[in-house]
Short mmCIF file of C-alpha atoms in Angstrom, two decimals:
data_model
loop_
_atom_site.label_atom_id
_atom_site.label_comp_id
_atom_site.label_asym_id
_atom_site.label_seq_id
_atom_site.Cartn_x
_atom_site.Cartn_y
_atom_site.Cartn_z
CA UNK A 1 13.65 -6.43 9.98
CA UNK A 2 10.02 -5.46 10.59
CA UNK A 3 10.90 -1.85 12.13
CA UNK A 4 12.59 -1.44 8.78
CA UNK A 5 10.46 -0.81 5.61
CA UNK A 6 9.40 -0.06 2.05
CA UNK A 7 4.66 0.02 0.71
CA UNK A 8 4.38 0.61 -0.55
CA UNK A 9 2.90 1.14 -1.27
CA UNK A 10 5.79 2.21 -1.01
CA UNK A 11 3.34 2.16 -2.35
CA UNK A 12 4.05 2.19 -4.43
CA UNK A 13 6.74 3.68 -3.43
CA UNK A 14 7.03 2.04 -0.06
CA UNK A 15 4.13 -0.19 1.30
CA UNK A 16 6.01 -3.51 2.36
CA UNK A 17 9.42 -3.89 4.71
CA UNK A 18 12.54 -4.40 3.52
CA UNK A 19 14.02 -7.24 2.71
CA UNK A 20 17.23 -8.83 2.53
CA UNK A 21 20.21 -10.12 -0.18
CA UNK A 22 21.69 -8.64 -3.22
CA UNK A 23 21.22 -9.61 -7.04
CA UNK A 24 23.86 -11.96 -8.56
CA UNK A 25 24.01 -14.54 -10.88
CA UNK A 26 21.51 -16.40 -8.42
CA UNK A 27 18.78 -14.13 -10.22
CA UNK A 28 19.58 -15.60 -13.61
CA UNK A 29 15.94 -17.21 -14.92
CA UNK A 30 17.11 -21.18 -15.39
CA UNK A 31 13.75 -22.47 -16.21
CA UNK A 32 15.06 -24.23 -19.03
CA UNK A 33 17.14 -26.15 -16.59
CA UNK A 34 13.95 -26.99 -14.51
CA UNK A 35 14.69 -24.28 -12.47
CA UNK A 36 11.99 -21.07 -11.83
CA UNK A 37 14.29 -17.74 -9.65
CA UNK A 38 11.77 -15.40 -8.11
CA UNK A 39 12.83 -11.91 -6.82
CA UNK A 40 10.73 -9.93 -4.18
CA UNK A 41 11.65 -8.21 -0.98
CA UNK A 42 9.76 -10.52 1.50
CA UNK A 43 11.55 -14.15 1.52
CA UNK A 44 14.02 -12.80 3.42
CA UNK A 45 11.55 -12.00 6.52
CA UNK A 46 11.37 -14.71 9.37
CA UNK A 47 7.60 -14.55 9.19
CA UNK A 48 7.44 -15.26 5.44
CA UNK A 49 8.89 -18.82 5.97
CA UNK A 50 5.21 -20.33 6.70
CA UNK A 51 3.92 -18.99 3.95
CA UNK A 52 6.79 -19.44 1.07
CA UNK A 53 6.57 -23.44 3.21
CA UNK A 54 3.03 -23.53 1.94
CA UNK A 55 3.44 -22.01 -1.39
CA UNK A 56 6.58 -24.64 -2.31
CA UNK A 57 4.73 -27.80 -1.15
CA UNK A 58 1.42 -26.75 -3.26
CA UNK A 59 3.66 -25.79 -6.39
CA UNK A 60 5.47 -29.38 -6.21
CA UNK A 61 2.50 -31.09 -6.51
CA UNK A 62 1.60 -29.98 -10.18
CA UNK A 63 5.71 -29.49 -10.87
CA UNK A 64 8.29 -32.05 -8.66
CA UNK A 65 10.56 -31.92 -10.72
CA UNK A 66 11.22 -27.90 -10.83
CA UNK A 67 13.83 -26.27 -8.35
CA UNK A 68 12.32 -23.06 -7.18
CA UNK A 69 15.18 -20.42 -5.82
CA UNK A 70 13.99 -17.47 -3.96
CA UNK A 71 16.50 -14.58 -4.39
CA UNK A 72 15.11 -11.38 -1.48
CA UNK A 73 16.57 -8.20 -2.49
CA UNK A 74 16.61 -4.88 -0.59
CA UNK A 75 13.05 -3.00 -1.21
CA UNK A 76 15.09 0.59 -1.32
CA UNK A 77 17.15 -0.96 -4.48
CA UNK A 78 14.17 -3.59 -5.33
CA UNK A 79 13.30 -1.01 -8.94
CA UNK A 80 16.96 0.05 -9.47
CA UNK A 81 17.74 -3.63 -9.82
CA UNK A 82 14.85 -4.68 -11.52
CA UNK A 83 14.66 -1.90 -14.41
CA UNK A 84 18.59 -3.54 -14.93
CA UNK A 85 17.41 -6.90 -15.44
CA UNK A 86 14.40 -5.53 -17.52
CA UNK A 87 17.28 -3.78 -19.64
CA UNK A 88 18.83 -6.30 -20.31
CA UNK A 89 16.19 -8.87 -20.88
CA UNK A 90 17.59 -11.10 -18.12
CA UNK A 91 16.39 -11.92 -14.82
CA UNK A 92 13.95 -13.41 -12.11
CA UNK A 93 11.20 -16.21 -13.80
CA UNK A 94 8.76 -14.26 -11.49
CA UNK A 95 8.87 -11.16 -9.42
CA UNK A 96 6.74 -9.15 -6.59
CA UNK A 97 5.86 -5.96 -7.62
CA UNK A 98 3.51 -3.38 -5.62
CA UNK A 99 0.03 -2.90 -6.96
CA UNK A 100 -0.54 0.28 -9.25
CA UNK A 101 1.63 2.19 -11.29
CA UNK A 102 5.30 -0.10 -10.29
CA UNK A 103 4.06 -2.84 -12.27
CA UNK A 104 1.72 -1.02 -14.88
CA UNK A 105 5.01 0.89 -16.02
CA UNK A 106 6.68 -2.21 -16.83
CA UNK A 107 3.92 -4.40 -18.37
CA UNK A 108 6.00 -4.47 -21.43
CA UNK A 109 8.38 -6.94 -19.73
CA UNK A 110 5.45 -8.75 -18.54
CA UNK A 111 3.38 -12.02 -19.36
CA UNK A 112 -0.29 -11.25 -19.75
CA UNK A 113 -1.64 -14.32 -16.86
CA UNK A 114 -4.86 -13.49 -17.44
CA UNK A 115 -6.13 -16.99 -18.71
CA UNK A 116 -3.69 -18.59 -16.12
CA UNK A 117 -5.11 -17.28 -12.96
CA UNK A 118 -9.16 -17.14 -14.06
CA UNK A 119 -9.83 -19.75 -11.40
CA UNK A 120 -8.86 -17.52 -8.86
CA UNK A 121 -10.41 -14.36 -9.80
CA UNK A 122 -13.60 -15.02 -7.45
CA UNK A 123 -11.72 -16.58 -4.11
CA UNK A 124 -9.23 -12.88 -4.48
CA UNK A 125 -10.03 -9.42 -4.30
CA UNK A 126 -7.46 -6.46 -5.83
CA UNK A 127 -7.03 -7.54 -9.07
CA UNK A 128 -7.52 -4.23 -10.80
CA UNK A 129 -4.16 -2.96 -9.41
CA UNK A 130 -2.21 -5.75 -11.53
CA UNK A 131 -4.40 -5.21 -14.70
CA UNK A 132 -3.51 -2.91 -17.25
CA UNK A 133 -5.56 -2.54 -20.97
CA UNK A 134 -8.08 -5.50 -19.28
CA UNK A 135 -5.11 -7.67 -19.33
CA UNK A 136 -4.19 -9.00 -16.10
CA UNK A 137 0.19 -9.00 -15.28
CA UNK A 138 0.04 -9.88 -11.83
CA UNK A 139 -2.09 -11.75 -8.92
CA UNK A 140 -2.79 -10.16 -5.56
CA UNK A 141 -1.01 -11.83 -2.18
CA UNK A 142 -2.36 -8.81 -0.06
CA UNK A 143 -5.01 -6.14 0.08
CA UNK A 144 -3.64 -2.78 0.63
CA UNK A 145 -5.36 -0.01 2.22
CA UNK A 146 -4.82 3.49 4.07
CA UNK A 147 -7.36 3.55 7.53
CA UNK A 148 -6.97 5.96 9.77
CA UNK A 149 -5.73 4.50 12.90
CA UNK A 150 -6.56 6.51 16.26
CA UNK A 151 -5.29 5.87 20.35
CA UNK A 152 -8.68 5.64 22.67
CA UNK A 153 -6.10 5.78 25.53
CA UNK A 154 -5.26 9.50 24.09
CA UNK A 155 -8.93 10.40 23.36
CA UNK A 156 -9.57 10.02 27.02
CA UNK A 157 -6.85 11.87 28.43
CA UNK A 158 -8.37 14.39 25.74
CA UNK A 159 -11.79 14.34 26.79
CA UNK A 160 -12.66 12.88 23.57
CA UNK A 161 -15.11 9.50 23.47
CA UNK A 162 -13.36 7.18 22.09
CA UNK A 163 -16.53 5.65 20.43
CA UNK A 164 -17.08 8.43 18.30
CA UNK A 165 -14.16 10.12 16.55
CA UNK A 166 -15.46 13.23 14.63
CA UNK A 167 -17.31 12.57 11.30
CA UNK A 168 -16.53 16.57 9.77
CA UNK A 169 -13.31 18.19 9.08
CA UNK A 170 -14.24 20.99 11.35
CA UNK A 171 -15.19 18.57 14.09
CA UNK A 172 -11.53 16.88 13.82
CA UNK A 173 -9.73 19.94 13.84
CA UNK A 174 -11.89 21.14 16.80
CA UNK A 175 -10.61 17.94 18.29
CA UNK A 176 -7.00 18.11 17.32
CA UNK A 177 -6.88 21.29 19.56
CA UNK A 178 -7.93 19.30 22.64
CA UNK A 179 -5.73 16.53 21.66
CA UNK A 180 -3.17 19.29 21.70
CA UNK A 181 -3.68 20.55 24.85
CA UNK A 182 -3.94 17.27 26.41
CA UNK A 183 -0.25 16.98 25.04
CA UNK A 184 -0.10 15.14 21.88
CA UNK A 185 -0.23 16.06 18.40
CA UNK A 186 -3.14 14.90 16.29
CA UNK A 187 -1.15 13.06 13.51
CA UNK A 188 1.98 11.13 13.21
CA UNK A 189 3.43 12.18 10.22
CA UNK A 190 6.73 10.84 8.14
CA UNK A 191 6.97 12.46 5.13
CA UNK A 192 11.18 12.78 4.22
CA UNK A 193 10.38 9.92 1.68
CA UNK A 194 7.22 12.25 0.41
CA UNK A 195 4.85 9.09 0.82
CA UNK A 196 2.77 10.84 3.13
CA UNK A 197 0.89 12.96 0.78
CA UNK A 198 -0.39 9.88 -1.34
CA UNK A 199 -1.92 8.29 2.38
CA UNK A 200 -3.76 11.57 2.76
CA UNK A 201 -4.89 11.70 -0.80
CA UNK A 202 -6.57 8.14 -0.41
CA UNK A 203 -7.99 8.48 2.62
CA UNK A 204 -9.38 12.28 2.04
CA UNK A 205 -10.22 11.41 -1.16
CA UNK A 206 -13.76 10.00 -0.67
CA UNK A 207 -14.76 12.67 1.76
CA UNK A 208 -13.12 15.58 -0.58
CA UNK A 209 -14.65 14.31 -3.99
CA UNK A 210 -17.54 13.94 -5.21
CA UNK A 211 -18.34 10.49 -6.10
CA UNK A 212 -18.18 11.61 -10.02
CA UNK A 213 -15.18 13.09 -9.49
CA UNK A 214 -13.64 10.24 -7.58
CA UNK A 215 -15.05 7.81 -10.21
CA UNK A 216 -13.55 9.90 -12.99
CA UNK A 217 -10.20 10.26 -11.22
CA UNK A 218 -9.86 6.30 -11.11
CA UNK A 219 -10.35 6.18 -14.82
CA UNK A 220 -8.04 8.80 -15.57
CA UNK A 221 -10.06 11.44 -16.47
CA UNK A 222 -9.25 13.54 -13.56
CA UNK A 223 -10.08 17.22 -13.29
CA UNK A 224 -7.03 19.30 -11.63
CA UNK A 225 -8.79 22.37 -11.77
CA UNK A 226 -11.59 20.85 -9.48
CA UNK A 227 -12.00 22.71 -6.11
CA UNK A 228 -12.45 19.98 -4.38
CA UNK A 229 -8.85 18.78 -5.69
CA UNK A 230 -7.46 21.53 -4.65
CA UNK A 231 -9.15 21.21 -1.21
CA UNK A 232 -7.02 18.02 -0.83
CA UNK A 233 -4.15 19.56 -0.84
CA UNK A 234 -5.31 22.45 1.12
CA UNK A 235 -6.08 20.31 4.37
CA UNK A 236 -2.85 18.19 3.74
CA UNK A 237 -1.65 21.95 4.52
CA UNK A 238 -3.71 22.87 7.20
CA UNK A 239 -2.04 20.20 9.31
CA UNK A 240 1.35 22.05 8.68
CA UNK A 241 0.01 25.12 9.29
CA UNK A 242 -1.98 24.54 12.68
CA UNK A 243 1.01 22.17 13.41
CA UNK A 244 -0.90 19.34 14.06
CA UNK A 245 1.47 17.05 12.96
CA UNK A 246 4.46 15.24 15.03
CA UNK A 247 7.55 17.49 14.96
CA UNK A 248 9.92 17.69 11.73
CA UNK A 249 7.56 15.68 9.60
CA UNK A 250 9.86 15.77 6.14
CA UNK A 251 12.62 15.02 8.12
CA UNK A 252 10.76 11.53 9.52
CA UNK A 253 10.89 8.96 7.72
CA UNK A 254 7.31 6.92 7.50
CA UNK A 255 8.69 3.88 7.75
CA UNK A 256 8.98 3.26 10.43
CA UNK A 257 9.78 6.33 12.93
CA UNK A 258 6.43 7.88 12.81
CA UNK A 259 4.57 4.31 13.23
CA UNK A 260 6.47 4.25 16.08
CA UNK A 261 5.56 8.03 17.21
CA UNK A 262 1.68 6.66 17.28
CA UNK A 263 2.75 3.58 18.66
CA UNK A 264 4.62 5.28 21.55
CA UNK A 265 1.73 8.00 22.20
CA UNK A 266 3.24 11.03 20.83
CA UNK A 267 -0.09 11.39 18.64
CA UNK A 268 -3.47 10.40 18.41
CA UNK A 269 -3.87 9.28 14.92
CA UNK A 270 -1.97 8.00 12.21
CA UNK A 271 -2.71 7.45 8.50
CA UNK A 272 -1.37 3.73 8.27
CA UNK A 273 -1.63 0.64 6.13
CA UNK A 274 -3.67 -2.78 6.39
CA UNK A 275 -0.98 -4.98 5.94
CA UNK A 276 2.51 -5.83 6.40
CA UNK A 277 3.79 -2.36 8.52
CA UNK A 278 2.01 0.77 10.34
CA UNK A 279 -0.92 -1.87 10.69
CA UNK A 280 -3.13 -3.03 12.91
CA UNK A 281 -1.24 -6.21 14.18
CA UNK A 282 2.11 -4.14 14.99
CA UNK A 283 -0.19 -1.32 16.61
CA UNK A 284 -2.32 -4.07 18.42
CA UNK A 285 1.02 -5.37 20.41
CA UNK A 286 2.09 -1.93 21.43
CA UNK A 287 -1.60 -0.45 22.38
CA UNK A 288 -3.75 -3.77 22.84
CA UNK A 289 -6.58 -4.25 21.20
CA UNK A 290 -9.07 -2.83 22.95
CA UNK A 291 -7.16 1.03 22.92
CA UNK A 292 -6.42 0.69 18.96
CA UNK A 293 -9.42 2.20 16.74
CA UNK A 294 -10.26 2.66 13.32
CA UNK A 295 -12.32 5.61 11.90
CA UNK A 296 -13.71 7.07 9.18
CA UNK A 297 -11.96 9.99 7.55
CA UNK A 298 -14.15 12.71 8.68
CA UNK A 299 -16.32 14.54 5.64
CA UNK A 300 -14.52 17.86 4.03
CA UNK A 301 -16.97 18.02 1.17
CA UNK A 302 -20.57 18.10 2.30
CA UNK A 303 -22.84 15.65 0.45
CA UNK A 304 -19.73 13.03 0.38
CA UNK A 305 -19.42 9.55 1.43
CA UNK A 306 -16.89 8.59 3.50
CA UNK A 307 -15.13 4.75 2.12
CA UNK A 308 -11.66 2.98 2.81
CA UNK A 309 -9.95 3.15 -0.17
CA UNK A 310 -7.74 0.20 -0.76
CA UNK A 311 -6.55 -2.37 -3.76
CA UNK A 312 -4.10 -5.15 -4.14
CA UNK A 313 -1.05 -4.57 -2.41
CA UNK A 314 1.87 -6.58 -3.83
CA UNK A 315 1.33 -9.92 -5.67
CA UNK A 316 3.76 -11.34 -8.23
CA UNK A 317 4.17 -11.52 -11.98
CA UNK A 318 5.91 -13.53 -14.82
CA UNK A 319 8.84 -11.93 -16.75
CA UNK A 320 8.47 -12.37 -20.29
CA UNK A 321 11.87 -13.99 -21.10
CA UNK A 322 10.66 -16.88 -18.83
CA UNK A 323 11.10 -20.25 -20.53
CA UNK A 324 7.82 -21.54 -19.98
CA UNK A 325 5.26 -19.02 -18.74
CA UNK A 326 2.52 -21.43 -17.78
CA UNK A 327 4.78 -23.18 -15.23
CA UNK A 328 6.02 -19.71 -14.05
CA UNK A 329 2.43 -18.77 -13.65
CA UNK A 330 1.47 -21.58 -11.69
CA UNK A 331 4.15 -20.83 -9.18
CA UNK A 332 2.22 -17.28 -8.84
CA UNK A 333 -1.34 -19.54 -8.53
CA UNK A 334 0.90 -21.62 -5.43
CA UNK A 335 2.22 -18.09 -3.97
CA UNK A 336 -1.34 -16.86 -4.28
CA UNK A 337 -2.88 -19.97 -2.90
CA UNK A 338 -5.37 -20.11 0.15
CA UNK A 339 -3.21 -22.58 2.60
CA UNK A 340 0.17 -20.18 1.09
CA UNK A 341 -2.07 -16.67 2.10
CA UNK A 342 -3.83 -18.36 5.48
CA UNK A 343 -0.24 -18.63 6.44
CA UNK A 344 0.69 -14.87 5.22
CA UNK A 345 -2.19 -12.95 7.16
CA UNK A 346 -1.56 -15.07 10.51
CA UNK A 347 2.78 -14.57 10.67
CA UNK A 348 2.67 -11.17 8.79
CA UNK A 349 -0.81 -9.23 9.94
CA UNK A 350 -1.38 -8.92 6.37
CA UNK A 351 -4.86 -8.41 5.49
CA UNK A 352 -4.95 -10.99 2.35
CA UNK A 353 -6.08 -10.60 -0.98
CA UNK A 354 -8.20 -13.93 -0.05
CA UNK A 355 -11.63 -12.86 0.97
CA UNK A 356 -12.56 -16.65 2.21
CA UNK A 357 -9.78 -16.19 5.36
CA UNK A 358 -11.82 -15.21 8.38
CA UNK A 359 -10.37 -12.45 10.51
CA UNK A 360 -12.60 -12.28 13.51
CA UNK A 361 -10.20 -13.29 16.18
CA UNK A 362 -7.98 -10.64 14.92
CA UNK A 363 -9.30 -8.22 16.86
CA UNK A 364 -11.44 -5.31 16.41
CA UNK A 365 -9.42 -2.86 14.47
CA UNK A 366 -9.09 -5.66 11.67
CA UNK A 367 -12.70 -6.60 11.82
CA UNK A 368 -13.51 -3.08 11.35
CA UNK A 369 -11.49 -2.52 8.20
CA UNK A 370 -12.63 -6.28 6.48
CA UNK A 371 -16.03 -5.18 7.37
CA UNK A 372 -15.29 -2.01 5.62
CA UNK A 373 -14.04 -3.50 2.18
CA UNK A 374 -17.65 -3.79 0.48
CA UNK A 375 -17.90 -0.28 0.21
CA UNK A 376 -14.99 0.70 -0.31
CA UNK A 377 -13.05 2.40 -3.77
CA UNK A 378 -9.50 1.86 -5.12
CA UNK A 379 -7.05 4.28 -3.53
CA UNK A 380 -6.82 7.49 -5.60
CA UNK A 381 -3.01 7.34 -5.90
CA UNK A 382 -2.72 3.83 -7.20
CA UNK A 383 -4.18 5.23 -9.97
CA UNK A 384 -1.29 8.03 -10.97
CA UNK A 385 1.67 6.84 -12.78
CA UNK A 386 5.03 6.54 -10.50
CA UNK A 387 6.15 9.67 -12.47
CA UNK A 388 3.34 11.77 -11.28
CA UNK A 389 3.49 10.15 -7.42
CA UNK A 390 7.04 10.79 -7.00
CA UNK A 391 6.47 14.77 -7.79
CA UNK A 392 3.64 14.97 -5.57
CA UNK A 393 6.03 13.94 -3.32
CA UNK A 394 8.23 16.09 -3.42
CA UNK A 395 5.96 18.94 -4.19
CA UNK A 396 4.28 17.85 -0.74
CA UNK A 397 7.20 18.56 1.19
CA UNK A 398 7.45 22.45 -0.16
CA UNK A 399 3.53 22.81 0.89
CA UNK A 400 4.17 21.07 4.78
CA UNK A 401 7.65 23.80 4.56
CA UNK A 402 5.26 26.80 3.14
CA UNK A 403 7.63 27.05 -0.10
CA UNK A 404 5.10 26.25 -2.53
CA UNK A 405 0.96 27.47 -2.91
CA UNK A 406 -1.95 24.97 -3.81
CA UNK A 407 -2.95 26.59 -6.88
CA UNK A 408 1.02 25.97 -8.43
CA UNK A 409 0.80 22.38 -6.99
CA UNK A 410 -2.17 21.28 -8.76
CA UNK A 411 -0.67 22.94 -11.72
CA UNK A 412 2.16 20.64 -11.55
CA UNK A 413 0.53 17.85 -11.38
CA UNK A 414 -2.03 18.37 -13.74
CA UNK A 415 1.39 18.56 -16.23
CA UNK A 416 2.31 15.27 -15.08
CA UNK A 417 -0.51 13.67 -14.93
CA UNK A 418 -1.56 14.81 -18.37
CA UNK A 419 2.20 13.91 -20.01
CA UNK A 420 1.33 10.44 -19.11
#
């Protein structure tokens, strides 16, 4: 199941693999009956059985006497079937959402945890992609974040160094040309679910934007008319243009053919994800360690800064037709819990929303991104509504096929965006 996927996230439209079972009347919530039914796409996964081991056995120390029934549903129908059980006001006790604008769309069928999980808003990090209004709807299993990945093995053949990837735009392009030659592309690229677009708008974002802009954006006062904006989108298609992405990009799905492009050598660089898939573990068993780098995106905008953007990545909530929401939220404090998330980042290569987990024998891809997470900014398209990601999607796809300009893009989006 792990060369099949979502992220999310993904990502939110796709950030997480897929998992496995179907809804039935094993997803009605029995907590009455001392019974709590959680939905998610991971229990399904043989490396998830550690972790959901750990998360049962802490849970049944404050709550024997509750039953707790994991139901794993397909990620690719994971929405469809929960908007039906949000319909109809029936459904999972608790349920994994992706961080961002998945579960701050549905916050109205949501318990506010808030006062539940304020022990553990100092031992875990990406909280501010499960809070909506300052009211907090869901706790954080996993960090999620966008590095650029990059093969040392191809920078050589390239005569590249390895230990110093190119910190300008005009640098990397410069060096996409000799990756070229050297016979690679310069970035695997799956777009045909239009998830692509929101990995380069996170990870361009810091060295595109100012650092007003980038702070406004995150708020939602974001400025489509911006050059710099539009100078996102106008790089995303420069690397149609100059062609330096991996063949038939919107005809590739992300997850997980072009991971496995990078993974196979067919390009030098891939925008991937911390945890779960397209990560550093999965890339660490098919290029070792030592040939798997991270870098900074290189600076478009001079002046910028470049940071990794990341947030929570998927974490779990309480429905509010549960029957008692405190014990339903203290299953979320045991799925969320340090032994429960130990056992998460070492089976699954997550990197954990638990910043007390050291990561040093890793390896030095994941040391470089932890290191990495003090500076760094919540990803740019967390912060759009699912609406507004889903037509950038799409609208990515006509710039990567030349169908569509910049300027009508932005337009677009700016519609979107400001529809709400």
């Amino acid at each position: 199941m792990r060369q099949r996927a979502i992220w999310s996230a993904v990502l939110v439209v796709g950030l997480a693999l897929a998992g496995c079972g179907s809804a039935s009347d094993s997803g009605k919530s029995t907590s009455s009956d001392g019974k709590l039914v959680v939905w998610d796409w991971k229990s399904g996964e043989p490396f998830a059985k550690s972790y959901l081991d750990k998360a049962k056995a802490d849970f049944k120390k404050k709550h024997a006497d509750v039953e707790v029934e994991f139901v794993a549903q397909p990620f690719d129908q994971y929405y469809t079937l929960l908007g039906a059980a949000i319909q109809s006001g029936k459904g999972p006790d608790v349920m994994m959402f992706n961080g961002g604008g998945q579960i701050r769309d549905r916050v109205d069928a949501l318990v506010p945890i808030t006062d539940y999980v304020a022990e553990d808003k100092q031992r875990l990090a990406g909280w501010e992609a499960f809070t909506k209004d300052s009211k907090v709807y869901g706790s954080p299993v996993t960090l999620q974040g966008y590095p650029i990945y990059y093969n040392k093995d191809i920078y050589q053949k390239a005569g590249l160094d390895p230990a110093s990837p190119a910190t300008t735009w005009d640098k990397f392009v410069a060096d996409c040309a000799a990756v070229a030659k050297a016979g690679s592309k310069c970035f695997a690229l799956g777009n045909k679910e239009g998830v692509g677009i929101q990995f380069w708008l996170s990870s361009m974002g810091s060295v595109t934007l100012t650092a007003a802009e980038y702070d406004a954006w995150i708020t939602g006062k974001r400025d489509w008319t911006s050059p710099n904006v539009k100078r996102v989108f106008e790089t995303w298609k420069e690397t149609g243009d100059k062609k330096m992405n991996t063949d038939g990009a919107n005809s590739t799905a992300m997850f997980n053919d072009s991971f496995a492009a990078f993974q196979s050598g067919k390009a030098a660089h891939v925008m991937g994800l911390m945890s779960d898939v397209g990560h550093w573990k999965a890339f660490n068993e098919f290029l070792t360690p030592e040939k798997l780098g991270v870098m900074k995106p290189p600076v478009v905008t001079a002046g910028t800064t470049p940071s990794l953007p990341y947030d929570g990545g998927i974490g779990y909530a309480v429905a509010k037709w549960t029957k008692d929401p405190k014990v339903a939220a203290d299953l979320v404090r045991s799925l969320t819990s340090a032994d429960a998330l130990k056992a998460f980042y070492a089976d699954a290569g997550a990197i954990a929303a638990d910043t007390t987990i050291d990561v040093s024998q890793a390896g030095p891809a994941a040391s470089t991104i932890v290191s990495e997470l003090k500076s760094g900014k919540p990803a740019l398209h967390v912060a759009l509504s699912s609406k507004t990601i889903d037509l950038m999607g799409r609208l990515s796809q006509q710039l990567l096929s030349g169908s569509i300009t910049v300027d009508e893009v932005v337009k677009q989006l700016a519609a979107s965006d400001q529809a709400g």
